[in-house]
PDB file of C-alpha atoms and ligand atoms in Angstrom:
ATOM      1  CA  MET C   1       0.000   0.000   0.000  1.00 96.00           C
ATOM      2  CA  VAL C   2       1.183   3.526  -0.777  1.00 98.00           C
ATOM      3  CA  ILE C   3      -0.005   6.797   0.728  1.00 98.00           C
ATOM      4  CA  ARG C   4       0.377   9.683  -1.723  1.00 98.00           C
ATOM      5  CA  PRO C   5      -1.015  13.157  -2.388  1.00 98.00           C
ATOM      6  CA  LEU C   6      -4.040  13.268  -4.695  1.00 97.00           C
ATOM      7  CA  SER C   7      -2.864  14.763  -7.992  1.00 94.00           C
ATOM      8  CA  ASN C   8      -4.368  17.908  -9.457  1.00 91.00           C
ATOM      9  CA  ASN C   9      -5.892  16.004 -12.385  1.00 94.00           C
ATOM     10  CA  GLU C  10      -7.586  13.372 -10.186  1.00 95.00           C
ATOM     11  CA  SER C  11     -11.081  13.810  -8.810  1.00 93.00           C
ATOM     12  CA  PRO C  12     -11.380  13.436  -5.035  1.00 95.00           C
ATOM     13  CA  PRO C  13     -12.833  10.113  -3.785  1.00 96.00           C
ATOM     14  CA  MET C  14     -16.147  11.651  -2.688  1.00 96.00           C
ATOM     15  CA  PRO C  15     -17.974   8.505  -1.432  1.00 96.00           C
ATOM     16  CA  LEU C  16     -14.970   7.763   0.787  1.00 97.00           C
ATOM     17  CA  LEU C  17     -14.705  11.359   2.016  1.00 97.00           C
ATOM     18  CA  LEU C  18     -18.438  11.421   2.788  1.00 96.00           C
ATOM     19  CA  LEU C  19     -17.979   8.412   5.095  1.00 95.00           C
ATOM     20  CA  ALA C  20     -16.127  10.697   7.498  1.00 92.00           C
ATOM     21  CA  ASP C  21     -18.411  13.698   7.102  1.00 89.00           C
ATOM     22  CA  PRO C  22     -21.933  13.570   5.658  1.00 83.00           C
ATOM     23  CA  SER C  23     -21.823  17.241   4.630  1.00 85.00           C
ATOM     24  CA  GLU C  24     -20.778  17.448   0.955  1.00 90.00           C
ATOM     25  CA  GLN C  25     -20.414  21.215   1.275  1.00 89.00           C
ATOM     26  CA  LEU C  26     -17.950  20.918   4.168  1.00 89.00           C
ATOM     27  CA  VAL C  27     -15.978  18.172   2.383  1.00 94.00           C
ATOM     28  CA  LEU C  28     -15.628  20.240  -0.810  1.00 95.00           C
ATOM     29  CA  ASP C  29     -14.506  23.234   1.246  1.00 95.00           C
ATOM     30  CA  TYR C  30     -11.880  21.153   3.116  1.00 95.00           C
ATOM     31  CA  ILE C  31     -10.516  19.685  -0.127  1.00 95.00           C
ATOM     32  CA  GLN C  32     -10.129  23.123  -1.657  1.00 95.00           C
ATOM     33  CA  ARG C  33      -8.326  24.569   1.348  1.00 97.00           C
ATOM     34  CA  GLY C  34      -6.340  21.511   2.464  1.00 97.00           C
ATOM     35  CA  GLN C  35      -4.085  18.759   1.115  1.00 98.00           C
ATOM     36  CA  CYS C  36      -5.776  15.479   0.240  1.00 98.00           C
ATOM     37  CA  PHE C  37      -3.795  12.228   0.605  1.00 98.00           C
ATOM     38  CA  VAL C  38      -4.959   8.799  -0.533  1.00 98.00           C
ATOM     39  CA  ALA C  39      -4.009   5.249   0.417  1.00 98.00           C
ATOM     40  CA  GLU C  40      -3.808   3.082  -2.675  1.00 97.00           C
ATOM     41  CA  THR C  41      -3.515  -0.668  -3.014  1.00 96.00           C
ATOM     42  CA  GLU C  42      -3.383  -2.507  -6.364  1.00 94.00           C
ATOM     43  CA  GLY C  43      -4.513   0.673  -8.152  1.00 93.00           C
ATOM     44  CA  ASN C  44      -7.560   1.160  -5.909  1.00 96.00           C
ATOM     45  CA  ILE C  45      -8.045   4.032  -3.483  1.00 97.00           C
ATOM     46  CA  VAL C  46      -8.933   2.460  -0.130  1.00 98.00           C
ATOM     47  CA  GLY C  47      -8.344   5.343   2.259  1.00 98.00           C
ATOM     48  CA  VAL C  48      -8.150   9.118   2.424  1.00 98.00           C
ATOM     49  CA  TYR C  49      -7.318  11.999   4.718  1.00 98.00           C
ATOM     50  CA  VAL C  50      -7.285  15.774   4.391  1.00 98.00           C
ATOM     51  CA  LEU C  51      -4.726  17.933   6.199  1.00 98.00           C
ATOM     52  CA  LEU C  52      -5.988  21.487   6.661  1.00 98.00           C
ATOM     53  CA  PRO C  53      -3.910  24.480   7.809  1.00 98.00           C
ATOM     54  CA  THR C  54      -5.982  26.192  10.507  1.00 97.00           C
ATOM     55  CA  ARG C  55      -4.052  28.631  12.721  1.00 95.00           C
ATOM     56  CA  PRO C  56      -0.373  29.635  12.395  1.00 94.00           C
ATOM     57  CA  LYS C  57       1.818  26.500  12.877  1.00 97.00           C
ATOM     58  CA  THR C  58      -1.307  24.336  13.322  1.00 98.00           C
ATOM     59  CA  ALA C  59      -2.823  21.798  10.966  1.00 98.00           C
ATOM     60  CA  GLU C  60      -5.889  19.630  11.452  1.00 98.00           C
ATOM     61  CA  ILE C  61      -6.832  16.217  10.103  1.00 98.00           C
ATOM     62  CA  VAL C  62     -10.361  17.139   9.054  1.00 96.00           C
ATOM     63  CA  ASN C  63     -11.459  14.082   7.167  1.00 96.00           C
ATOM     64  CA  ILE C  64     -10.140  10.538   7.432  1.00 98.00           C
ATOM     65  CA  ALA C  65     -11.798   7.404   6.097  1.00 98.00           C
ATOM     66  CA  VAL C  66     -11.104   3.832   5.020  1.00 98.00           C
ATOM     67  CA  MET C  67     -13.396   1.798   2.723  1.00 98.00           C
ATOM     68  CA  PRO C  68     -15.665  -0.359   4.937  1.00 97.00           C
ATOM     69  CA  GLU C  69     -14.316  -3.643   3.503  1.00 97.00           C
ATOM     70  CA  HIS C  70     -10.745  -2.545   4.315  1.00 97.00           C
ATOM     71  CA  GLN C  71     -11.403  -1.254   7.835  1.00 97.00           C
ATOM     72  CA  GLY C  72      -9.800  -2.926  10.842  1.00 97.00           C
ATOM     73  CA  LYS C  73      -6.590  -3.827   8.991  1.00 97.00           C
ATOM     74  CA  GLY C  74      -4.408  -0.978  10.260  1.00 98.00           C
ATOM     75  CA  ILE C  75      -4.894   1.387   7.298  1.00 98.00           C
ATOM     76  CA  GLY C  76      -6.529   4.108   9.435  1.00 98.00           C
ATOM     77  CA  LYS C  77      -3.599   4.007  11.849  1.00 98.00           C
ATOM     78  CA  GLN C  78      -1.104   4.309   8.962  1.00 98.00           C
ATOM     79  CA  LEU C  79      -3.036   7.295   7.589  1.00 98.00           C
ATOM     80  CA  VAL C  80      -2.997   9.067  10.974  1.00 98.00           C
ATOM     81  CA  GLN C  81       0.734   8.356  11.365  1.00 98.00           C
ATOM     82  CA  HIS C  82       1.352   9.641   7.818  1.00 98.00           C
ATOM     83  CA  ALA C  83      -0.556  12.856   8.606  1.00 98.00           C
ATOM     84  CA  ILE C  84       1.543  13.385  11.756  1.00 98.00           C
ATOM     85  CA  GLU C  85       4.816  12.862   9.804  1.00 98.00           C
ATOM     86  CA  THR C  86       3.652  15.104   6.938  1.00 98.00           C
ATOM     87  CA  ALA C  87       2.673  17.927   9.303  1.00 98.00           C
ATOM     88  CA  LYS C  88       6.033  17.578  11.088  1.00 98.00           C
ATOM     89  CA  GLN C  89       7.971  17.709   7.796  1.00 98.00           C
ATOM     90  CA  GLN C  90       6.007  20.780   6.722  1.00 98.00           C
ATOM     91  CA  GLY C  91       7.056  22.623   9.894  1.00 98.00           C
ATOM     92  CA  TYR C  92       3.764  22.587  11.802  1.00 98.00           C
ATOM     93  CA  GLN C  93       4.092  22.666  15.602  1.00 98.00           C
ATOM     94  CA  THR C  94       0.687  21.241  16.451  1.00 98.00           C
ATOM     95  CA  ILE C  95      -1.647  18.770  14.805  1.00 98.00           C
ATOM     96  CA  GLU C  96      -5.280  18.598  15.823  1.00 98.00           C
ATOM     97  CA  ILE C  97      -8.255  16.336  15.196  1.00 98.00           C
ATOM     98  CA  GLY C  98     -11.864  16.343  16.320  1.00 98.00           C
ATOM     99  CA  THR C  99     -14.484  13.626  16.535  1.00 97.00           C
ATOM    100  CA  GLY C 100     -17.921  12.943  17.959  1.00 97.00           C
ATOM    101  CA  ASN C 101     -18.516  11.990  21.591  1.00 98.00           C
ATOM    102  CA  SER C 102     -20.087   8.744  20.280  1.00 98.00           C
ATOM    103  CA  SER C 103     -17.136   7.775  18.017  1.00 97.00           C
ATOM    104  CA  ILE C 104     -15.590   5.258  20.412  1.00 98.00           C
ATOM    105  CA  GLY C 105     -13.301   3.536  17.855  1.00 97.00           C
ATOM    106  CA  GLN C 106     -12.026   6.850  16.456  1.00 98.00           C
ATOM    107  CA  LEU C 107     -11.286   8.160  19.968  1.00 98.00           C
ATOM    108  CA  ALA C 108      -9.307   4.952  20.624  1.00 98.00           C
ATOM    109  CA  LEU C 109      -7.386   5.244  17.354  1.00 98.00           C
ATOM    110  CA  TYR C 110      -6.432   8.893  17.787  1.00 98.00           C
ATOM    111  CA  GLN C 111      -5.239   8.375  21.374  1.00 98.00           C
ATOM    112  CA  LYS C 112      -3.252   5.287  20.304  1.00 98.00           C
ATOM    113  CA  CYS C 113      -1.544   7.585  17.772  1.00 98.00           C
ATOM    114  CA  GLY C 114      -0.497  10.057  20.476  1.00 98.00           C
ATOM    115  CA  PHE C 115      -3.347  12.591  20.500  1.00 98.00           C
ATOM    116  CA  ARG C 116      -4.522  13.958  23.862  1.00 98.00           C
ATOM    117  CA  ILE C 117      -7.961  15.412  24.572  1.00 98.00           C
ATOM    118  CA  THR C 118      -7.813  19.211  24.826  1.00 98.00           C
ATOM    119  CA  GLY C 119     -11.442  20.202  25.008  1.00 98.00           C
ATOM    120  CA  ILE C 120     -15.076  19.713  24.104  1.00 98.00           C
ATOM    121  CA  ASP C 121     -17.004  21.772  21.568  1.00 98.00           C
ATOM    122  CA  LYS C 122     -20.404  21.342  23.206  1.00 98.00           C
ATOM    123  CA  ASP C 123     -23.377  20.745  20.891  1.00 98.00           C
ATOM    124  CA  PHE C 124     -21.199  21.105  17.754  1.00 96.00           C
ATOM    125  CA  PHE C 125     -23.134  18.362  15.913  1.00 93.00           C
ATOM    126  CA  VAL C 126     -26.508  19.702  17.077  1.00 95.00           C
ATOM    127  CA  ARG C 127     -25.598  23.151  15.705  1.00 95.00           C
ATOM    128  CA  HIS C 128     -24.037  22.024  12.398  1.00 89.00           C
ATOM    129  CA  TYR C 129     -26.049  18.978  11.259  1.00 87.00           C
ATOM    130  CA  GLU C 130     -29.738  18.972  10.438  1.00 88.00           C
ATOM    131  CA  GLU C 131     -30.405  15.292  11.241  1.00 90.00           C
ATOM    132  CA  PRO C 132     -29.737  13.811  14.686  1.00 93.00           C
ATOM    133  CA  ILE C 133     -26.773  11.371  14.630  1.00 93.00           C
ATOM    134  CA  LEU C 134     -26.840   8.118  16.630  1.00 95.00           C
ATOM    135  CA  GLU C 135     -23.663   6.039  16.818  1.00 95.00           C
ATOM    136  CA  ASN C 136     -22.881   3.045  19.027  1.00 97.00           C
ATOM    137  CA  GLY C 137     -26.294   3.688  20.598  1.00 98.00           C
ATOM    138  CA  ILE C 138     -25.098   7.123  21.780  1.00 98.00           C
ATOM    139  CA  PRO C 139     -26.477  10.466  20.517  1.00 98.00           C
ATOM    140  CA  CYS C 140     -23.626  12.350  18.845  1.00 97.00           C
ATOM    141  CA  ARG C 141     -23.817  15.912  20.163  1.00 98.00           C
ATOM    142  CA  ASP C 142     -20.388  17.165  21.209  1.00 98.00           C
ATOM    143  CA  MET C 143     -17.094  17.327  19.351  1.00 98.00           C
ATOM    144  CA  ILE C 144     -14.136  15.991  21.329  1.00 98.00           C
ATOM    145  CA  ARG C 145     -11.056  18.035  20.398  1.00 98.00           C
ATOM    146  CA  LEU C 146      -7.640  16.342  20.467  1.00 98.00           C
ATOM    147  CA  ALA C 147      -4.137  17.627  19.726  1.00 98.00           C
ATOM    148  CA  GLN C 148      -0.520  16.558  19.578  1.00 98.00           C
ATOM    149  CA  ASP C 149       2.653  18.629  19.889  1.00 98.00           C
ATOM    150  CA  LEU C 150       5.025  17.989  16.970  1.00 98.00           C
ATOM    151  CA  SER C 151       8.148  19.719  18.299  1.00 88.00           C
TER     152      SER C 151
HETATM  153  N1  ACO L 201     -11.741   0.114  21.452  1.00 79.57           N
HETATM  154  C1  ACO L 201     -10.389   0.097  21.442  1.00 79.57           C
HETATM  155  N2  ACO L 201      -9.646   0.220  20.314  1.00 79.57           N
HETATM  156  C2  ACO L 201     -10.322   0.368  19.170  1.00 79.57           C
HETATM  157  C3  ACO L 201     -11.724   0.387  19.082  1.00 79.57           C
HETATM  158  C4  ACO L 201     -12.447   0.248  20.308  1.00 79.57           C
HETATM  159  N3  ACO L 201     -13.783   0.268  20.331  1.00 79.57           N
HETATM  160  N4  ACO L 201     -12.084   0.545  17.798  1.00 79.57           N
HETATM  161  C5  ACO L 201     -10.940   0.644  17.086  1.00 79.57           C
HETATM  162  N5  ACO L 201      -9.897   0.532  17.906  1.00 79.57           N
HETATM  163  C6  ACO L 201      -8.488   0.559  17.581  1.00 79.57           C
HETATM  164  C7  ACO L 201      -8.055  -0.649  16.801  1.00 79.57           C
HETATM  165  O1  ACO L 201      -7.871  -1.736  17.664  1.00 79.57           O
HETATM  166  C8  ACO L 201      -6.771  -0.155  16.153  1.00 79.57           C
HETATM  167  O2  ACO L 201      -5.700  -0.112  17.105  1.00 79.57           O
HETATM  168  P1  ACO L 201      -4.496  -1.214  17.097  1.00 79.57           P
HETATM  169  O3  ACO L 201      -3.795  -1.015  15.778  1.00 79.57           O
HETATM  170  O4  ACO L 201      -3.666  -0.835  18.261  1.00 79.57           O
HETATM  171  O5  ACO L 201      -5.185  -2.527  17.202  1.00 79.57           O
HETATM  172  C9  ACO L 201      -7.102   1.297  15.869  1.00 79.57           C
HETATM  173  O6  ACO L 201      -8.174   1.659  16.749  1.00 79.57           O
HETATM  174  C10 ACO L 201      -7.603   1.577  14.440  1.00 79.57           C
HETATM  175  O7  ACO L 201      -7.518   0.479  13.605  1.00 79.57           O
HETATM  176  P2  ACO L 201      -7.300   0.606  12.039  1.00 79.57           P
HETATM  177  O8  ACO L 201      -7.520  -0.761  11.454  1.00 79.57           O
HETATM  178  O9  ACO L 201      -6.007   1.278  11.731  1.00 79.57           O
HETATM  179  O10 ACO L 201      -8.479   1.572  11.583  1.00 79.57           O
HETATM  180  P3  ACO L 201      -9.301   1.560  10.216  1.00 79.57           P
HETATM  181  O11 ACO L 201      -8.430   1.216   9.067  1.00 79.57           O
HETATM  182  O12 ACO L 201     -10.540   0.776  10.395  1.00 79.57           O
HETATM  183  O13 ACO L 201      -9.670   3.124  10.086  1.00 79.57           O
HETATM  184  C11 ACO L 201     -11.343   4.785  10.513  1.00 79.57           C
HETATM  185  C12 ACO L 201     -10.295   3.838  11.134  1.00 79.57           C
HETATM  186  C13 ACO L 201     -10.661   5.734   9.547  1.00 79.57           C
HETATM  187  C14 ACO L 201     -11.979   5.606  11.652  1.00 79.57           C
HETATM  188  C15 ACO L 201     -12.406   3.907   9.788  1.00 79.57           C
HETATM  189  O14 ACO L 201     -13.049   3.080  10.710  1.00 79.57           O
HETATM  190  C16 ACO L 201     -13.456   4.698   9.005  1.00 79.57           C
HETATM  191  O15 ACO L 201     -13.262   5.046   7.856  1.00 79.57           O
HETATM  192  N6  ACO L 201     -14.626   4.987   9.640  1.00 79.57           N
HETATM  193  C17 ACO L 201     -15.701   5.709   8.969  1.00 79.57           C
HETATM  194  C18 ACO L 201     -15.359   7.162   8.733  1.00 79.57           C
HETATM  195  C19 ACO L 201     -15.011   7.894  10.025  1.00 79.57           C
HETATM  196  O16 ACO L 201     -15.674   7.772  11.040  1.00 79.57           O
HETATM  197  N7  ACO L 201     -13.925   8.721   9.986  1.00 79.57           N
HETATM  198  C20 ACO L 201     -13.461   9.545  11.104  1.00 79.57           C
HETATM  199  C21 ACO L 201     -14.319  10.753  11.276  1.00 79.57           C
HETATM  200  S1  ACO L 201     -13.544  11.984  12.318  1.00 79.57           S
HETATM  201  C22 ACO L 201     -12.506  12.800  11.242  1.00 79.57           C
HETATM  202  O17 ACO L 201     -12.509  12.578  10.079  1.00 79.57           O
HETATM  203  C23 ACO L 201     -11.555  13.786  11.828  1.00 79.57           C
END
């Protein structure tokens, strides 16, 4: 498997990107402002992430997803590690990520990759999404913010 930047002449893998964020408008905005990387195996794109510059010296992984049939094989972890290395190489001092209070697996993955919880954006998903989200039997309301120092 290789992880590489999406080229300018390639169209972004929208169905994959929408797995991480159901808002097409937000996804298109992230892709325009950030760098999109894809994980490719045997010519097929199986994973994606977008690294977005936010504040000075800070980048955020705003969208990360692996095709359902390829999940649970370590690809997500490799993508997160690749994002951390890329941000480091590009001179960022902090990398951030946010996920829902109900996203148990994602919270496990990000903490296994060195992220620490820094805060809670209360009612983020209630404010920004029209439909209620239920995940792992838990209403998704708050965004858990995590960060990692790269210096
Ligand atoms: N408890 C403990 N550990 C867990 C749990 C859990 N419930 N669930 C997952 N993990 C661990 C795994 O054991 C693994 O750790 P390990 O390598 O030490 O065993 C790690 O988390 C992740 O495993 P991977 O196989 O690398 O992850 P995967 O390839 O399945 O990708 C991803 C993870 C990207 C979250 C994938 O499941 C996915 O695409 N989900 C749908 C889209 C999504 O929710 N994206 C994130 C939205 S938030 C955002 O984009 C910023």
